[in-house]
Short mmCIF file of C-alpha atoms and ligand atoms in Angstrom, two decimals:
data_model
loop_
_atom_site.label_atom_id
_atom_site.label_comp_id
_atom_site.label_asym_id
_atom_site.label_seq_id
_atom_site.Cartn_x
_atom_site.Cartn_y
_atom_site.Cartn_z
CA MET A 1 5.42 -1.00 4.11
CA SER A 2 6.14 -0.77 7.48
CA GLN A 3 3.79 2.42 7.98
CA ILE A 4 1.08 0.76 6.78
CA CYS A 5 1.82 -2.11 8.74
CA SER A 6 2.45 0.41 11.64
CA GLU A 7 -1.34 1.37 11.21
CA ILE A 8 -2.66 -1.70 10.91
CA HIS A 9 -0.97 -2.69 14.13
CA LYS A 10 -2.32 0.47 15.92
CA ILE A 11 -5.93 -0.33 14.72
CA PHE A 12 -6.06 -4.01 15.60
CA ASN A 13 -4.19 -3.47 18.79
CA GLU A 14 -7.35 -0.87 19.76
CA LEU A 15 -10.13 -3.59 19.06
CA PRO A 16 -11.37 -5.23 21.68
CA ARG A 17 -9.54 -8.57 22.68
CA TYR A 18 -10.49 -12.01 23.55
CA SER A 19 -8.53 -14.65 25.02
CA PHE A 20 -9.76 -18.16 25.93
CA PRO A 21 -12.44 -18.77 27.10
CA PHE A 22 -14.28 -16.62 24.71
CA ASN A 23 -18.05 -16.58 24.40
CA LYS A 24 -19.99 -16.93 20.85
CA THR A 25 -22.30 -14.16 21.49
CA THR A 26 -19.64 -11.34 21.49
CA ILE A 27 -18.00 -12.50 18.66
CA PRO A 28 -19.30 -11.45 14.74
CA LYS A 29 -20.76 -14.48 12.73
CA ASN A 30 -18.55 -13.31 10.11
CA GLY A 31 -15.03 -11.81 9.91
CA ILE A 32 -11.43 -12.41 9.77
CA TYR A 33 -9.33 -12.64 12.99
CA ILE A 34 -6.10 -11.31 13.67
CA ILE A 35 -3.79 -13.32 16.55
CA PHE A 36 -1.47 -11.92 18.93
CA GLU A 37 0.99 -13.84 20.88
CA LYS A 38 2.72 -13.14 24.59
CA ASN A 39 5.88 -11.40 24.68
CA GLU A 40 6.06 -10.65 20.94
CA TYR A 41 6.13 -6.66 19.83
CA ALA A 42 5.79 -4.91 16.84
CA HIS A 43 5.59 -1.15 16.08
CA GLY A 44 5.50 -0.28 19.98
CA ALA A 45 2.25 -2.94 20.20
CA ASP A 46 1.52 -6.59 20.38
CA ARG A 47 2.79 -8.05 17.15
CA ILE A 48 0.44 -9.72 14.79
CA VAL A 49 1.37 -13.84 14.41
CA ARG A 50 -1.12 -15.10 12.29
CA ILE A 51 -4.19 -13.78 10.04
CA GLY A 52 -7.32 -16.01 9.51
CA THR A 53 -10.68 -16.39 8.16
CA HIS A 54 -13.61 -18.92 7.21
CA THR A 55 -15.22 -19.65 3.93
CA GLY A 56 -18.14 -20.96 5.14
CA GLU A 57 -20.95 -18.11 6.15
CA GLU A 58 -21.64 -17.63 10.04
CA GLN A 59 -18.50 -20.01 10.85
CA LEU A 60 -16.06 -17.77 12.63
CA PHE A 61 -16.82 -19.10 15.99
CA SER A 62 -16.52 -22.70 14.51
CA ARG A 63 -13.15 -21.66 12.87
CA LEU A 64 -12.04 -20.01 16.09
CA GLN A 65 -12.97 -23.15 18.22
CA GLN A 66 -11.27 -25.34 15.90
CA HIS A 67 -7.93 -23.53 16.39
CA PHE A 68 -8.66 -23.05 20.43
CA VAL A 69 -10.35 -25.80 21.49
CA LYS A 70 -11.27 -28.86 19.44
CA GLU A 71 -8.12 -31.40 19.64
CA ASN A 72 -7.65 -32.19 15.98
CA LYS A 73 -4.91 -31.21 13.92
CA ASP A 74 -5.87 -32.23 10.90
CA ARG A 75 -8.83 -29.76 11.32
CA SER A 76 -6.68 -26.57 12.19
CA ILE A 77 -3.34 -26.03 10.47
CA PHE A 78 -2.53 -23.40 12.53
CA ARG A 79 -2.45 -26.41 15.74
CA LYS A 80 -0.37 -28.60 13.27
CA ASN A 81 2.06 -25.88 13.27
CA ILE A 82 2.33 -25.15 16.94
CA GLY A 83 2.58 -29.11 17.59
CA ARG A 84 5.32 -29.23 14.94
CA ALA A 85 7.45 -26.49 16.77
CA LEU A 86 7.05 -27.64 20.17
CA LEU A 87 8.20 -31.23 19.04
CA ASN A 88 11.00 -29.94 17.04
CA LYS A 89 11.83 -27.41 19.74
CA GLU A 90 12.54 -30.81 22.11
CA ASN A 91 13.75 -32.84 18.66
CA ASP A 92 11.05 -35.03 19.25
CA PRO A 93 10.70 -37.87 16.81
CA PHE A 94 6.71 -38.10 17.32
CA LEU A 95 7.11 -35.05 14.70
CA GLU A 96 6.85 -37.40 11.93
CA GLN A 97 3.56 -39.11 12.97
CA TRP A 98 2.47 -35.56 13.67
CA ASP A 99 2.80 -34.65 10.15
CA TRP A 100 0.56 -37.57 9.15
CA ASP A 101 -2.92 -36.74 7.99
CA LEU A 102 -5.65 -38.82 9.17
CA THR A 103 -8.56 -36.82 7.59
CA THR A 104 -9.62 -39.69 4.90
CA LYS A 105 -10.52 -43.00 5.02
CA GLU A 106 -7.68 -44.38 3.20
CA LYS A 107 -5.12 -42.57 5.52
CA LYS A 108 -6.62 -43.74 8.46
CA GLU A 109 -6.50 -47.46 7.54
CA LYS A 110 -2.77 -46.72 6.45
CA TYR A 111 -1.47 -44.60 9.56
CA LEU A 112 -3.81 -45.31 12.76
CA PRO A 113 -2.48 -48.90 13.54
CA LEU A 114 0.63 -47.18 13.64
CA LEU A 115 0.14 -44.21 15.27
CA ASN A 116 0.85 -43.74 19.09
CA GLN A 117 -2.05 -42.58 20.25
CA ALA A 118 -1.54 -41.71 23.71
CA LYS A 119 1.62 -39.57 22.37
CA GLN A 120 -0.62 -37.79 19.77
CA LYS A 121 -3.25 -37.17 22.42
CA GLU A 122 -0.44 -35.37 24.58
CA VAL A 123 0.59 -33.21 21.88
CA GLU A 124 -2.84 -32.31 21.12
CA ASN A 125 -3.30 -31.13 24.94
CA SER A 126 -0.08 -29.40 24.84
CA VAL A 127 -0.87 -27.49 21.45
CA SER A 128 -4.30 -26.21 23.55
CA GLU A 129 -2.60 -25.58 26.81
CA TYR A 130 -0.01 -23.44 24.35
CA ILE A 131 -2.35 -21.72 22.47
CA GLN A 132 -4.98 -21.18 25.38
CA THR A 133 -2.22 -19.37 27.65
CA ASN A 134 -0.17 -17.61 24.98
CA LEU A 135 -2.83 -16.04 22.26
CA SER A 136 -5.16 -13.75 22.07
CA PHE A 137 -6.99 -12.26 18.96
CA CYS A 138 -9.31 -9.62 17.95
CA VAL A 139 -11.85 -9.72 14.68
CA ILE A 140 -12.73 -7.67 12.43
CA HIS A 141 -16.60 -8.00 10.87
CA VAL A 142 -16.33 -8.52 7.30
CA GLU A 143 -19.64 -10.02 5.07
CA GLY A 144 -19.03 -12.17 2.17
CA LYS A 145 -16.44 -15.09 1.36
CA GLU A 146 -14.62 -13.20 -1.54
CA LYS A 147 -14.33 -10.17 0.27
CA ARG A 148 -12.88 -12.19 3.49
CA LEU A 149 -10.26 -13.71 1.77
CA GLU A 150 -9.01 -10.83 -0.22
CA LEU A 151 -8.68 -8.63 2.85
CA GLU A 152 -6.91 -11.67 4.59
CA SER A 153 -4.51 -12.10 2.02
CA LYS A 154 -3.34 -8.56 1.80
CA ILE A 155 -3.04 -8.03 5.61
CA ILE A 156 -0.94 -10.96 5.25
CA SER A 157 1.17 -9.56 2.81
CA THR A 158 1.32 -6.31 4.34
CA VAL A 159 2.41 -7.53 7.71
CA SER A 160 5.09 -10.50 5.91
CA LEU A 161 6.35 -7.68 3.79
CA CYS A 162 7.18 -5.23 6.73
CA GLU A 163 10.89 -4.97 7.75
CA ASN A 164 9.86 -3.66 11.33
CA CYS A 165 8.06 -7.05 12.07
CA LYS A 166 10.45 -9.60 13.70
CA PRO A 167 10.01 -12.20 15.93
CA SER A 168 11.51 -12.09 19.24
CA GLU A 169 14.70 -14.45 20.04
CA ASN A 170 12.48 -16.79 22.02
CA TRP A 171 9.29 -16.71 19.86
CA LEU A 172 8.33 -20.46 19.16
CA GLY A 173 7.81 -20.18 15.49
CA ASN A 174 11.63 -20.04 15.49
CA PHE A 175 11.48 -23.90 16.16
CA SER A 176 9.20 -24.77 13.10
CA PRO A 177 10.13 -27.01 10.89
CA LYS A 178 8.82 -24.85 8.18
CA ARG A 179 10.83 -22.12 6.70
CA LYS A 180 8.22 -19.83 5.68
CA ILE A 181 7.15 -19.71 8.95
CA ARG A 182 10.69 -18.96 10.90
CA GLU A 183 11.23 -16.65 7.84
CA SER A 184 8.19 -14.76 8.07
CA GLY A 185 7.58 -14.55 11.75
CA LEU A 186 3.99 -15.65 11.20
CA TRP A 187 1.87 -18.75 11.85
CA LEU A 188 1.32 -18.72 8.33
CA VAL A 189 2.67 -20.23 4.67
CA ASN A 190 0.21 -19.13 2.35
CA GLU A 191 -0.78 -15.22 1.11
CA LEU A 192 2.82 -14.31 2.09
CA TYR A 193 4.52 -11.65 0.07
CA LYS A 194 1.40 -11.09 -2.34
CA GLU A 195 -0.38 -7.80 -3.00
CA PRO A 196 -0.64 -5.60 0.26
CA LEU A 197 -3.20 -3.24 1.57
CA GLU A 198 -3.38 0.34 0.52
CA PHE A 199 -3.93 2.89 2.61
CA ALA A 200 -7.53 3.49 1.30
CA ASP A 201 -8.24 -0.30 2.02
CA LEU A 202 -7.91 1.05 5.66
CA GLU A 203 -10.56 3.70 5.78
CA ILE A 204 -13.33 1.96 6.80
CA TYR A 205 -11.45 1.05 10.38
CA LYS A 206 -10.96 4.30 11.22
ZN1 ZN B 1 4.93 -4.41 10.71
#
């Protein structure tokens, strides 16, 4: 698996790289994003730390905004996981409240009166700062939700199955309370260790 993983690292590292702030007009409307993190390396290149996509048509830019800009961890599991690791690293008991999902009316009614909202805002700010400072990404243009989900899953599986892709000792994800994140070295808990890419899948990127 490491040979094909090495190949995709090479391909994705050579694509145009975006970092915050990024411009809507330069990003394809539909596709998959591949995220890299400062000081993380694999295969002699920047190590892939997350792969993601969107379901709704033409929502790629908006999905990236949900990760990089919009301060609502309940709309971005990526933000939620970065926050969890930041809090866990500091042994901060607010982690329990950060885990609360406030998206539905019932849960809002239940949890909002108990929530330390000032602290929540502070953590959202720290997550934005971390993401905007340390993460960059490239994008592959893929039309069609089915195709995007299939390719996303295969890329995730390929990287998670690679023996040569290991996080650095200081990687923030090592402090994640989620075992799958610590073990995979990826900011992901789904689609790990499934069906990987085959060399034929890479032809379109060459
Ligand atoms: Zn690898």
